[in-house]
XYZ file of C-alpha atoms in Angstrom:
624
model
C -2.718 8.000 -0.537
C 0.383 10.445 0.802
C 2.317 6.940 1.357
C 1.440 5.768 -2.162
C 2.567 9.052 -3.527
C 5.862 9.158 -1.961
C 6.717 5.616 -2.924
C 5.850 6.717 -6.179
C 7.668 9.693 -6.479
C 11.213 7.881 -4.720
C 10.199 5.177 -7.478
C 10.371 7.669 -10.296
C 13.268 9.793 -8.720
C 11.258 12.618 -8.854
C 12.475 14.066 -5.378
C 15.741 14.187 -7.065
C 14.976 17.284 -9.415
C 14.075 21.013 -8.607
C 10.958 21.793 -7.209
C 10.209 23.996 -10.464
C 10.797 20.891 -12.341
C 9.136 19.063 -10.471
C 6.030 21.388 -10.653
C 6.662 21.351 -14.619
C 6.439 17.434 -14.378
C 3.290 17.507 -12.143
C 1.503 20.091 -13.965
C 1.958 18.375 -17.478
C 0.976 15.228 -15.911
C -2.081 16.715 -14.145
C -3.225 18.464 -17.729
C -2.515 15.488 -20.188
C -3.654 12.801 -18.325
C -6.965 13.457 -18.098
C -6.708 15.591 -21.290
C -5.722 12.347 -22.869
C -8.390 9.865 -20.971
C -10.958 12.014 -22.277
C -9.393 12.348 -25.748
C -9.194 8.379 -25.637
C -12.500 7.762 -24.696
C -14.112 9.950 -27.412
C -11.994 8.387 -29.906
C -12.997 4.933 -28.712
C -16.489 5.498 -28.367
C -16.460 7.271 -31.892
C -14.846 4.750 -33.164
C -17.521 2.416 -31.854
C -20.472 4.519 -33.731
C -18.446 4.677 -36.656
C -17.979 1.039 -36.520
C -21.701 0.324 -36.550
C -22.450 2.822 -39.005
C -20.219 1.252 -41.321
C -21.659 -2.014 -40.449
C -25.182 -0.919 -40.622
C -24.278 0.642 -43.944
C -22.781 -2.423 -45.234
C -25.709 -4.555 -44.018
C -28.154 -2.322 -45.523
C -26.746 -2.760 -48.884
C -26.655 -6.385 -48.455
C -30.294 -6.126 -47.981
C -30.917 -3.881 -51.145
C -28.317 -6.679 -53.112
C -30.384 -9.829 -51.502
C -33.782 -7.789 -52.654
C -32.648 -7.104 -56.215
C -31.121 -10.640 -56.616
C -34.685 -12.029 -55.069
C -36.570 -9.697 -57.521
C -34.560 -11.009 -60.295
C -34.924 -14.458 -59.647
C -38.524 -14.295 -59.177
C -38.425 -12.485 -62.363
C -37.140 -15.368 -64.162
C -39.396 -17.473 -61.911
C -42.457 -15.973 -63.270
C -41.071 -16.128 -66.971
C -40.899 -20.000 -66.552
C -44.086 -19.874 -65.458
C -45.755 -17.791 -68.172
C -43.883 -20.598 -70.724
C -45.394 -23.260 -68.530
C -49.039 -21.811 -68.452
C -48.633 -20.885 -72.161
C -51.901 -22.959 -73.849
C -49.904 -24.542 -76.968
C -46.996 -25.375 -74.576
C -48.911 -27.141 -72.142
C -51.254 -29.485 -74.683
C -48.040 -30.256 -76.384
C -45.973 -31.572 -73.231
C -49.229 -32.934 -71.627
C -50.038 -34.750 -74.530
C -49.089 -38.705 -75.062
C -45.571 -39.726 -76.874
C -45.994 -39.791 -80.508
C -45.599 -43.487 -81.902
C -44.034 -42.148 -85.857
C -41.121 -40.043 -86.347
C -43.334 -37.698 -88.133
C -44.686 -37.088 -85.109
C -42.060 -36.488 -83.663
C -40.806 -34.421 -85.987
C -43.917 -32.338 -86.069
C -43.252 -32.335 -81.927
C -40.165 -30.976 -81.867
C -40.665 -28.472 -84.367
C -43.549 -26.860 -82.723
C -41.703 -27.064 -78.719
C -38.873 -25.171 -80.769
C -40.700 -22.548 -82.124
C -42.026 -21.813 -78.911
C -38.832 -21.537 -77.319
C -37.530 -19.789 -80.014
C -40.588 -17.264 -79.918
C -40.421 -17.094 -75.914
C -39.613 -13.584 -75.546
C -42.606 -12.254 -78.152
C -45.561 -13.543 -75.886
C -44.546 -10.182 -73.781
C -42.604 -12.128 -70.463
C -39.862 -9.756 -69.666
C -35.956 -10.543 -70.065
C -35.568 -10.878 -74.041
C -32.336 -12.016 -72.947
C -33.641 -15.139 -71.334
C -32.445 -18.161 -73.258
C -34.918 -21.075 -72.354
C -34.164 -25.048 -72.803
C -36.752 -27.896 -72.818
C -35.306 -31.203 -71.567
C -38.115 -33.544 -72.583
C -38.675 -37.098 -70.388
C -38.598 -40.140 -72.727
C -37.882 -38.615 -75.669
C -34.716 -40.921 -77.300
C -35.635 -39.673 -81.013
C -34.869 -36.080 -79.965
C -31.363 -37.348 -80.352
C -31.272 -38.471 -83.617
C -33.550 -35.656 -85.308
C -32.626 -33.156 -83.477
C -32.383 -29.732 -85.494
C -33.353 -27.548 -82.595
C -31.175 -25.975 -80.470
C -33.939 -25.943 -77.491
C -35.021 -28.478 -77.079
C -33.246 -32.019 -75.831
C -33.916 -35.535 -74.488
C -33.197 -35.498 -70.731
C -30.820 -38.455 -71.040
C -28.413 -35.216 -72.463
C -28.488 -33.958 -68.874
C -29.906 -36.584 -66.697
C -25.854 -37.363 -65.206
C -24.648 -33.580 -64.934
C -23.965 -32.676 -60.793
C -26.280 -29.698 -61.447
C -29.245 -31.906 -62.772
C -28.604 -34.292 -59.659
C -28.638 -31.522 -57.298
C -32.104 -30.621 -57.980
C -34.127 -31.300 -54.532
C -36.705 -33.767 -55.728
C -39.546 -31.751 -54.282
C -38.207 -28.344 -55.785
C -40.262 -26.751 -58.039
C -38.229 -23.480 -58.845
C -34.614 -24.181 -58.682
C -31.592 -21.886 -58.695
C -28.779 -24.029 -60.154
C -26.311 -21.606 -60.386
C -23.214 -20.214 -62.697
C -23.504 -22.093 -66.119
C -21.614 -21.527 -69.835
C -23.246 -21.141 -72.678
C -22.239 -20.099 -76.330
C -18.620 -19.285 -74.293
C -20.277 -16.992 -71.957
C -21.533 -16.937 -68.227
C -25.105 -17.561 -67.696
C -26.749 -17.962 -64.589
C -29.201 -21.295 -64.514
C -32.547 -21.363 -63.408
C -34.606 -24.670 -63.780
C -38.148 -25.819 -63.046
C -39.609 -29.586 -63.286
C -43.138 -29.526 -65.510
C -46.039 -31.998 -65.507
C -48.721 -32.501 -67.651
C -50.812 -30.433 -66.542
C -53.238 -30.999 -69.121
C -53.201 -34.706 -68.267
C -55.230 -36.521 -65.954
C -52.767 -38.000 -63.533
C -50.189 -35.174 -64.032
C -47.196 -36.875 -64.751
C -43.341 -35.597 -64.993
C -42.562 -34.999 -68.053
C -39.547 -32.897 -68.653
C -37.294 -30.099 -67.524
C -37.576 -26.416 -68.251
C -34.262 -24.399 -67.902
C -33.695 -20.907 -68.335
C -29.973 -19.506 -68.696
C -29.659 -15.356 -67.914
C -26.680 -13.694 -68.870
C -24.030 -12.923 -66.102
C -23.458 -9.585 -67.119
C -27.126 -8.594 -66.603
C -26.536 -9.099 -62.814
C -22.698 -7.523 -62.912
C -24.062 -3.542 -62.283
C -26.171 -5.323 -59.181
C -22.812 -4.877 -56.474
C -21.423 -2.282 -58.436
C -24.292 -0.188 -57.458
C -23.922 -1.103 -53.541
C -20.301 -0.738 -52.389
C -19.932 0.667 -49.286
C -16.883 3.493 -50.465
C -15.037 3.812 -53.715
C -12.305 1.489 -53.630
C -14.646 -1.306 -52.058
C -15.597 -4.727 -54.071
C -18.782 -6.763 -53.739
C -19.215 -9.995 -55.239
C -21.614 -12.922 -54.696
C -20.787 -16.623 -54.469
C -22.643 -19.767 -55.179
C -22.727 -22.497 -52.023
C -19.154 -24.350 -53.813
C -17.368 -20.805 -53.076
C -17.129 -19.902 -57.264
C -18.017 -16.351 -57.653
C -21.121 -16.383 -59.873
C -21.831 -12.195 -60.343
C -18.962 -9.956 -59.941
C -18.342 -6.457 -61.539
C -15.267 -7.652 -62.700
C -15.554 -9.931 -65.850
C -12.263 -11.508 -65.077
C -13.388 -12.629 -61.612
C -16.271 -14.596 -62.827
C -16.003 -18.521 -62.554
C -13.242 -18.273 -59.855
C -12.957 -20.180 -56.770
C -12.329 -18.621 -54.030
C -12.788 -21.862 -51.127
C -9.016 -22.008 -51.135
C -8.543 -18.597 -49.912
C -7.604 -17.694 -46.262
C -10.318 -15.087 -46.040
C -12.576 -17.863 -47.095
C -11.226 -20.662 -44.468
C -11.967 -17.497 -41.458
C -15.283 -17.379 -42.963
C -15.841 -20.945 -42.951
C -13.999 -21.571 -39.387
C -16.490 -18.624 -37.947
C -19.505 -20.106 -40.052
C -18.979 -23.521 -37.927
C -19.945 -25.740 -41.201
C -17.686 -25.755 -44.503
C -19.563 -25.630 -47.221
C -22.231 -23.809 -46.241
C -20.936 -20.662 -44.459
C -23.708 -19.733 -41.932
C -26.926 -20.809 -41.918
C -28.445 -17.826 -40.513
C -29.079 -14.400 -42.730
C -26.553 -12.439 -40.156
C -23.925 -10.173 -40.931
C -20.537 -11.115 -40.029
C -17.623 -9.031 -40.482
C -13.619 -9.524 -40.453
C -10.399 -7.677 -40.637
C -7.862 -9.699 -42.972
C -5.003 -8.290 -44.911
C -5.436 -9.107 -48.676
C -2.561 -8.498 -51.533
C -1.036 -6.272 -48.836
C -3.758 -3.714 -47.663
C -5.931 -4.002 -44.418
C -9.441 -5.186 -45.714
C -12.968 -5.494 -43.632
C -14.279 -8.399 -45.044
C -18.012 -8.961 -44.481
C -20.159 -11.570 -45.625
C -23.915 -12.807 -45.268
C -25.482 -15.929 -46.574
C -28.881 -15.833 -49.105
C -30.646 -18.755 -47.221
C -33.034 -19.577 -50.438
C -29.491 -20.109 -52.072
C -27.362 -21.167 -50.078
C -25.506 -18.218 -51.667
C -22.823 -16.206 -49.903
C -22.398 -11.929 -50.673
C -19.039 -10.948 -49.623
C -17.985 -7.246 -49.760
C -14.346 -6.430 -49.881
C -13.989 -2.429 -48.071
C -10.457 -1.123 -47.354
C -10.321 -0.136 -44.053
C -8.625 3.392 -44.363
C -11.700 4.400 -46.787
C -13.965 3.165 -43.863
C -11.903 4.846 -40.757
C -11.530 8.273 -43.214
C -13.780 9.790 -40.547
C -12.264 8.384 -37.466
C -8.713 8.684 -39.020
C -9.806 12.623 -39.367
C -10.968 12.634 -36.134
C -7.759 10.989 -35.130
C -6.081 13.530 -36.377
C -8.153 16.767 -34.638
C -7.287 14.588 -31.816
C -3.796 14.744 -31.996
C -3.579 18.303 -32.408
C -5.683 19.008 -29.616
C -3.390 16.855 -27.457
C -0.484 18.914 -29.042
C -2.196 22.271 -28.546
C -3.227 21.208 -24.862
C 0.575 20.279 -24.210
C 2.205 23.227 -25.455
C -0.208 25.489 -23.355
C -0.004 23.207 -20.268
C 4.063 23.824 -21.089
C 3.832 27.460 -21.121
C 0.970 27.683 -17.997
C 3.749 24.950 -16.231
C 6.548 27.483 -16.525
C 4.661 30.545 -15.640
C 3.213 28.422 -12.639
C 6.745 27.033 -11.716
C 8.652 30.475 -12.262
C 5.837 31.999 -10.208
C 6.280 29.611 -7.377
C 10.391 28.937 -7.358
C 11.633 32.594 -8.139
C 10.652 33.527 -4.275
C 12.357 30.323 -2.994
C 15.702 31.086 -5.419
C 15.666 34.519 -3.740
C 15.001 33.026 -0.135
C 18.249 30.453 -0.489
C 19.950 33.337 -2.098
C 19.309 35.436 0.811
C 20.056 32.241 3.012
C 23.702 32.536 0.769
C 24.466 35.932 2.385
C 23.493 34.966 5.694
C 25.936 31.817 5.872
C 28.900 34.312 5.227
C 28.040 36.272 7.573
C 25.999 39.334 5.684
C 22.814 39.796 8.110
C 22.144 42.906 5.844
C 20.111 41.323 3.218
C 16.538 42.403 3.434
C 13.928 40.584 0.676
C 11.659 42.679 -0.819
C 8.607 41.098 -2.262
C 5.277 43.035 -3.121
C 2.856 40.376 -3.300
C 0.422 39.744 -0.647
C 0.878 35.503 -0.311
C 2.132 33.349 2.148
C 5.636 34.362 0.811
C 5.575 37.390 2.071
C 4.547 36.635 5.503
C 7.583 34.136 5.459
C 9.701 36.573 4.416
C 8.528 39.304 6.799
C 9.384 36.728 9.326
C 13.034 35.947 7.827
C 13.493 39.476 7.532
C 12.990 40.239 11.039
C 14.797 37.222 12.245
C 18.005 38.435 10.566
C 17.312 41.708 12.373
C 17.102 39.553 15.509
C 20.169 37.613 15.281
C 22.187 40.700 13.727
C 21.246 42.190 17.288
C 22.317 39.010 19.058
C 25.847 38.637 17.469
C 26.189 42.447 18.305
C 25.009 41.526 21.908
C 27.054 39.046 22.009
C 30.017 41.252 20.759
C 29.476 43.674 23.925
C 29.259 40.619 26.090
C 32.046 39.132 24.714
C 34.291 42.367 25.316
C 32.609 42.898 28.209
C 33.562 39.699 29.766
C 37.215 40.072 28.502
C 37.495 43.097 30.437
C 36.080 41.330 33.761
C 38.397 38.349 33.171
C 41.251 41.133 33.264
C 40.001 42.728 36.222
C 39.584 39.461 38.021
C 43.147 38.940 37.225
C 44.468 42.033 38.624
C 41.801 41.658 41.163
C 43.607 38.199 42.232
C 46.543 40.282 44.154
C 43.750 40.899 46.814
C 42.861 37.467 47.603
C 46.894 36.703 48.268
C 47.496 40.065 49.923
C 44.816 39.024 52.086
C 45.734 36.036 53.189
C 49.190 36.842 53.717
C 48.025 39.778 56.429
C 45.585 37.173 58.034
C 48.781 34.683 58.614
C 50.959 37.297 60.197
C 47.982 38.473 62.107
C 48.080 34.917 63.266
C 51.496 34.432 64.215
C 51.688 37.793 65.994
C 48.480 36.323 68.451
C 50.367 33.209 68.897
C 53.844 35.364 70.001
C 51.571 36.972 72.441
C 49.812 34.037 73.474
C 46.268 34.917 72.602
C 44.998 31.592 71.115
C 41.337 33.388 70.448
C 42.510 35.968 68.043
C 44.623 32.881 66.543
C 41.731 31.127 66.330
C 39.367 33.689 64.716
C 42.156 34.727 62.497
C 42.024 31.181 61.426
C 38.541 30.643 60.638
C 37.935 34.045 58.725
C 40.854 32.851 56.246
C 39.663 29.494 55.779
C 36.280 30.777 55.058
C 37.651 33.266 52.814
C 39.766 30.224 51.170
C 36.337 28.665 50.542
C 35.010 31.267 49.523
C 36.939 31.969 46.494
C 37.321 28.420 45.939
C 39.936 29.307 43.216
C 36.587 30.848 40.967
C 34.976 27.458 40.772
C 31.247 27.961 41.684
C 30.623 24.074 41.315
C 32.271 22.821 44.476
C 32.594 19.402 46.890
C 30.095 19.304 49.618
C 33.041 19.191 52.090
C 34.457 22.301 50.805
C 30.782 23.950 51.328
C 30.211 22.467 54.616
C 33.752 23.811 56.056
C 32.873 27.396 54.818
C 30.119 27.092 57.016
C 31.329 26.029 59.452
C 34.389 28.689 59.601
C 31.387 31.249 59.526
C 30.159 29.923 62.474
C 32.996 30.000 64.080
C 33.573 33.247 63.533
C 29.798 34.079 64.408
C 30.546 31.819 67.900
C 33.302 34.466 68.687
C 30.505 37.258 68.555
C 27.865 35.859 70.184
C 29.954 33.797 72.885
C 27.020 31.841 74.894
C 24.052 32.861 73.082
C 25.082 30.801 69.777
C 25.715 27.388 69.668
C 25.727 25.203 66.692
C 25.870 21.285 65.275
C 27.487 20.033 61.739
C 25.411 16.456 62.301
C 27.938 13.294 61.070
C 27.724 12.797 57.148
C 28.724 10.196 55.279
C 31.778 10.360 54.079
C 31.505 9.381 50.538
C 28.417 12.467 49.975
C 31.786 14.750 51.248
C 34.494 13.804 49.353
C 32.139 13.187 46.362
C 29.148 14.998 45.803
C 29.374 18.403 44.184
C 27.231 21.451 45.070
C 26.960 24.981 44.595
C 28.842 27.057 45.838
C 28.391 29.554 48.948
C 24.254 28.079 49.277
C 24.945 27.278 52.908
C 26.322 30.439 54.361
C 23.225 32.964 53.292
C 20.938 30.559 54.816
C 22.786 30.468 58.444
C 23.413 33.869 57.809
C 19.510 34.463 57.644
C 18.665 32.147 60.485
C 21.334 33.722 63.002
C 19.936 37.363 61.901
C 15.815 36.996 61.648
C 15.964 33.574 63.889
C 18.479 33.709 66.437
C 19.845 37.372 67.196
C 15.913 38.193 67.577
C 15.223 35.657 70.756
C 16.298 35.411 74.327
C 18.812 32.984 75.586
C 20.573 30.460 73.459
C 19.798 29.786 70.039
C 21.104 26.505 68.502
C 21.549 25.447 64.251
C 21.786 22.401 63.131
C 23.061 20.955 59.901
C 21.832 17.794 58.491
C 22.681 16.349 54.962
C 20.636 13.587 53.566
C 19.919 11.455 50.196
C 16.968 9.605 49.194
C 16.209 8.673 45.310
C 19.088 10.447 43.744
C 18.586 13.540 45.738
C 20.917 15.508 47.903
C 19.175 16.959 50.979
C 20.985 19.714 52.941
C 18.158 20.727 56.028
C 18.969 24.122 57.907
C 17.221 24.083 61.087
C 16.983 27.292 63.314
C 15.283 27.205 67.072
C 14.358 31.240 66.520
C 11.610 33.757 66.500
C 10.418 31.853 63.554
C 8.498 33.121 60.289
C 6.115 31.975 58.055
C 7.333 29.615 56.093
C 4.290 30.070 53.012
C 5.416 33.609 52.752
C 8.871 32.823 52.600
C 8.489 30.394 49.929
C 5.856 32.335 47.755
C 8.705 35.332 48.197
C 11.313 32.913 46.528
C 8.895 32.098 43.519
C 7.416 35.667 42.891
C 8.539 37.344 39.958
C 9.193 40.764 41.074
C 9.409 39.885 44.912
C 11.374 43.543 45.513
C 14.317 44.062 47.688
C 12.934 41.350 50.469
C 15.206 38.009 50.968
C 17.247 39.101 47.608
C 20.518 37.010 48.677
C 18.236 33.780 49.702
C 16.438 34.570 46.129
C 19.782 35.036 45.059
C 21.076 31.251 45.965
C 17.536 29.355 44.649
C 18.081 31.206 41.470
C 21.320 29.986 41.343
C 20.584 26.674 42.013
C 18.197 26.373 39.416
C 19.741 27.769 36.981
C 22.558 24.704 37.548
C 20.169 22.071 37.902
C 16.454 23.048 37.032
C 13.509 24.532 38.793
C 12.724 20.775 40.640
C 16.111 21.982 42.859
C 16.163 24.946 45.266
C 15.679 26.164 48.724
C 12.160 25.326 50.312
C 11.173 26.743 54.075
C 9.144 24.626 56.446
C 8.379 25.023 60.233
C 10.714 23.161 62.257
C 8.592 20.424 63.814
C 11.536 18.806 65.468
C 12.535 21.742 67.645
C 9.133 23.003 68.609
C 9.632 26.731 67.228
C 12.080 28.211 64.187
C 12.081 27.529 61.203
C 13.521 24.594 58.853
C 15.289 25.655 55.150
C 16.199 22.628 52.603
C 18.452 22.616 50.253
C 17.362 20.372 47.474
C 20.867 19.161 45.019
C 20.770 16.263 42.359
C 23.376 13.527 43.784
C 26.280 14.858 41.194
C 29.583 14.079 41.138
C 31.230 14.770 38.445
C 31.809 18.020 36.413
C 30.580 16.535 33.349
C 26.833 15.751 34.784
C 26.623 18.872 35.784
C 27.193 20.272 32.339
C 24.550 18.338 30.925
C 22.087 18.857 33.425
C 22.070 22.589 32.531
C 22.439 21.731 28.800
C 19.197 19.602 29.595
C 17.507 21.905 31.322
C 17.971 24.864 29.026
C 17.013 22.797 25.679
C 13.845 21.806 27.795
């Protein structure tokens, strides 16, 4: 996840701003994003409800419009019914086919007054206007006063009259004109019922005003600006609020293709009683349009709803949202500054502090009250600057200190010289007078002195080290005449000329074995000198036929601590050596196995040979 976030952040070059914009940007993004899932989801699933509600609301008055349009269709159902069952009616269409025109005559005129009188024998809808189409009746046409009643040849080749399903008894025909205005059609097939073989004899239609069923959707639309209409099965709106509207087909309509195309069968629409709903944009403005199909009918009710009257709720609730996502950003703002400025005014004061410190001002002290990890950190800074304030003031002493020695070395350098030039005239005096031994001593204490000083150089060739000692002992031969005798064993001479040790490391540890080893036994002592390599290291073995010592005590003096005043120039050289090359290198004592009795002292070197590896061994060695 830390990976992911990284790559993310080096994406968005977000590491390239401050870290108090940066906490700005992560704050806002850690309020508003889920501030804004949440807001999102709310809306969404609001939206949702809302959208049901709407639709249940909108299928709900569908059902009231389908009930009321059932109810008034049975209505006129039941008003055929009572003109069917009336007594008069049925003898005189169940009776036989007059063979006179007076009878005839006397037929017609009777069937009219009946229709005529329809609404006084108490069947509701005085505004029914009823129509007897009468089978086999040719003279109907040419003594025909009534405006009822007709032979059925008048209608026997209309697309209405065909329609009829031949085992319909109640039929809906549909949107009709009569006397120039819209009726709605109802017809129903009669028999002579008071016959004994029943047999068809005529047509009863019944045409109903339009604009008795024109309050029917005004009554049910789902919001103010919202239109309901209802369409026959050829898509021509048959009752509509809108007079203007009525008679219209609307099949060629795009709306109308989407409801066909979703329907699965033109014509038709959707043989199942479900809602369906739609968004289309009509003359300009963003319309729901939803739609169910009567199945009795085969008629389609289509409602019309704008959608901003629908979404006024969730387009409110938009709204709340929006300022809540406002309010929630402007306070995340102001809690993302405070936050920030909380966190980054400490670190502008640390890196002003740091400022001060790169020139060279150590006197800077950062206050800070609170009790956070800040002010441990600056506790700590604080008394680090204390630190190195006393370190470059050390260091100041030191440094004057040191200038001083180098001075006093360089006056001291007249010794050396003065020195020397006494020892040679010394020399030349015992070789006027013949006495090679003084010549000889004289000899040997200024070459060791030579190596000695080694011109200040403490890092010096092994030959160089090895000739020091050896001058020693040659001076140490003179004292002890007979009782000291010592061996320089052969070395190879590439380890002289080349190797590089420190300098005066031999000399304290023949000084120690001829003292404590030698001067302390009877008869003749005898050191020897041996200088070895093996894997990169330079041996240099001191061995001593003395009294002896033990050599654990010697060794656990070397690495004490606080060892006191005991073997302090021997302490002296290890410490040295190691402080050159490490604390793997040094002087170790062992008991000289080879001799029988003394003691054995090793000198333990890196094989170096040039300055420069010497440099970085200590530079190593001090990092580590």
């Amino acid at each position: 996840m830390k990976k992911l976030f990284d790559s993310l952040s080096r994406t968005l070059f977000l590491y390239n701003f401050s870290i108090r914009s940066r906490l700005i940007l992560y704050f806002l993004f850690l309020v508003l994003l889920p501030t804004t899932i949440i807001s999102v989801t709310v809306y969404n699933k609001s939206a949702d409800i809302i959208t049901r509600n709407v639709n249940t609301s909108i299928e709900n008055n569908f059902n009231l419009v389908q009930d009321n349009l059932a109810q008034r269709f049975e209505a006129a159902d039941h008003s055929m019914i009572a003109l069917y069952l009336n007594s008069e009616f049925a003898d005189l269409i169940s009776s036989n086919r007059p063979t006179d025109s007076s009878g005839i005559m006397n037929e017609l005129a009777a069937l009219n007054k009946i229709l005529e009188n329809f609404p006084a024998n108490g069947t509701p809808g005085n505004s029914f206007v009823p129509m007897l189409y009468m089978l086999n009746r040719p003279e109907y046409t040419q003594y025909n006063f009534s405006r009822r009643v007709f032979n059925i040849d008048l209608i026997s080749l209309k697309p209405w009259y065909l329609g009829i399903p031949a085992r319909s008894d109640f039929t809906v025909v549909g949107l009709s004109s009569l006397d120039s205005r819209f009726t709605l059609k109802f017809a129903k097939r009669l028999f002579g019922i008071r016959h004994a073989q029943l047999p068809y004899v005529g047509l009863l239609t019944i045409d109903i005003p339009v604009s008795e069923f024109s309050t029917l959707p005004e009554h049910y639309k789902p919001t103010p600006g919202s239109s309901v209409y209802i369409a026959d099965a050829t898509g021509t709106i048959a009752i509509s609020p809108e007079p203007a509207l009525i008679g219209q087909n609307i099949s060629s309509q795009q709306y109308y293709s989407k409801m066909s195309s979703l329907a699965g069968s033109p014509g038709s629409l959707d043989g199942s009683a479900r809602l369906h709903s739609f968004r289309q944009i009509i003359n300009g403005e963003n319309m729901l349009v939803s739609y169910r199909t009567i199945e009795d009918t085969g008629w389609t009710i289509l409602s019309f709803s704008p959608v901003r009257e629908l979404n006024g709720e969730l387009a409110s609730f938009r709204r709340v949202m929006y300022i809540v996502i406002t309010i929630c950003m402007l306070v995340s703002f102001m809690m993302a500054l405070l936050l920030s400025e909380n966190i980054s005014a400490p670190i502008r004061k640390f890196i002003q502090s740091m400022s001060h410190a790169e020139s060279g001002n150590f006197n800077i002290t950062i206050r800070y009250r609170r009790k956070d990890e800040f002010s441990y950190l600056f506790n700590r800074y604080n008394k680090l600057l204390q630190q190195i304030k006393a370190l470059i003031d050390k260091l100041y002493v030191t440094e004057l200190r040191k200038k001083e020695a180098e001075l006093q070395t360089l006056q001291a350098q007249i010794n050396p010289h003065f020195l020397y030039n006494t020892l040679d005239s010394i020399n030349w005096i015992a070789i006027n007078h013949d006495i090679p031994e003084i010549s000889s001593m004289v000899t040997s204490l200024s070459d060791f002195f030579r190596y000695s000083l080694s011109k200040g150089r403490n890092i010096i060739p092994l030959r160089d080290e090895l000739r020091q000692v050896e001058s020693y002992l040659q001076i140490q031969q003179f004292r002890f005449q007979d009782r000291l005798e010592y061996e320089l064993e052969e070395t190879d001479p590439y380890l002289l000329e080349q190797c590089l040790v420190v300098k005066l490391t031999l000399q304290p540890l023949v000084e120690n074995a001829l003292i404590h080893g030698i001067q302390q036994r009877r008869g003749t002592g005898r050191i020897r000198i041996r200088v070895e390599t093996l894997h990169e290291i330079l041996s240099i073995s001191v061995f001593d036929d003395g009294v002896g010592a033990d050599p654990e005590q010697l060794n656990h003096l070397l690495a004490a601590q606080q060892p006191g005043n005991q073997s302090y120039g021997i302490r002296n050289v290890h410490n040295r050596i190691q402080q050159f090359f490490g604390e793997s290198y040094g002087i170790r004592y062992y008991a000289n196995t080879e001799d029988g009795c003394g003691l054995l002292a090793v000198i333990r070197f890196p094989v170096i040979t040039t300055w420069d590896e010497v440099s970085e061994d200590v530079n190593d060695d001090r990092s580590g």
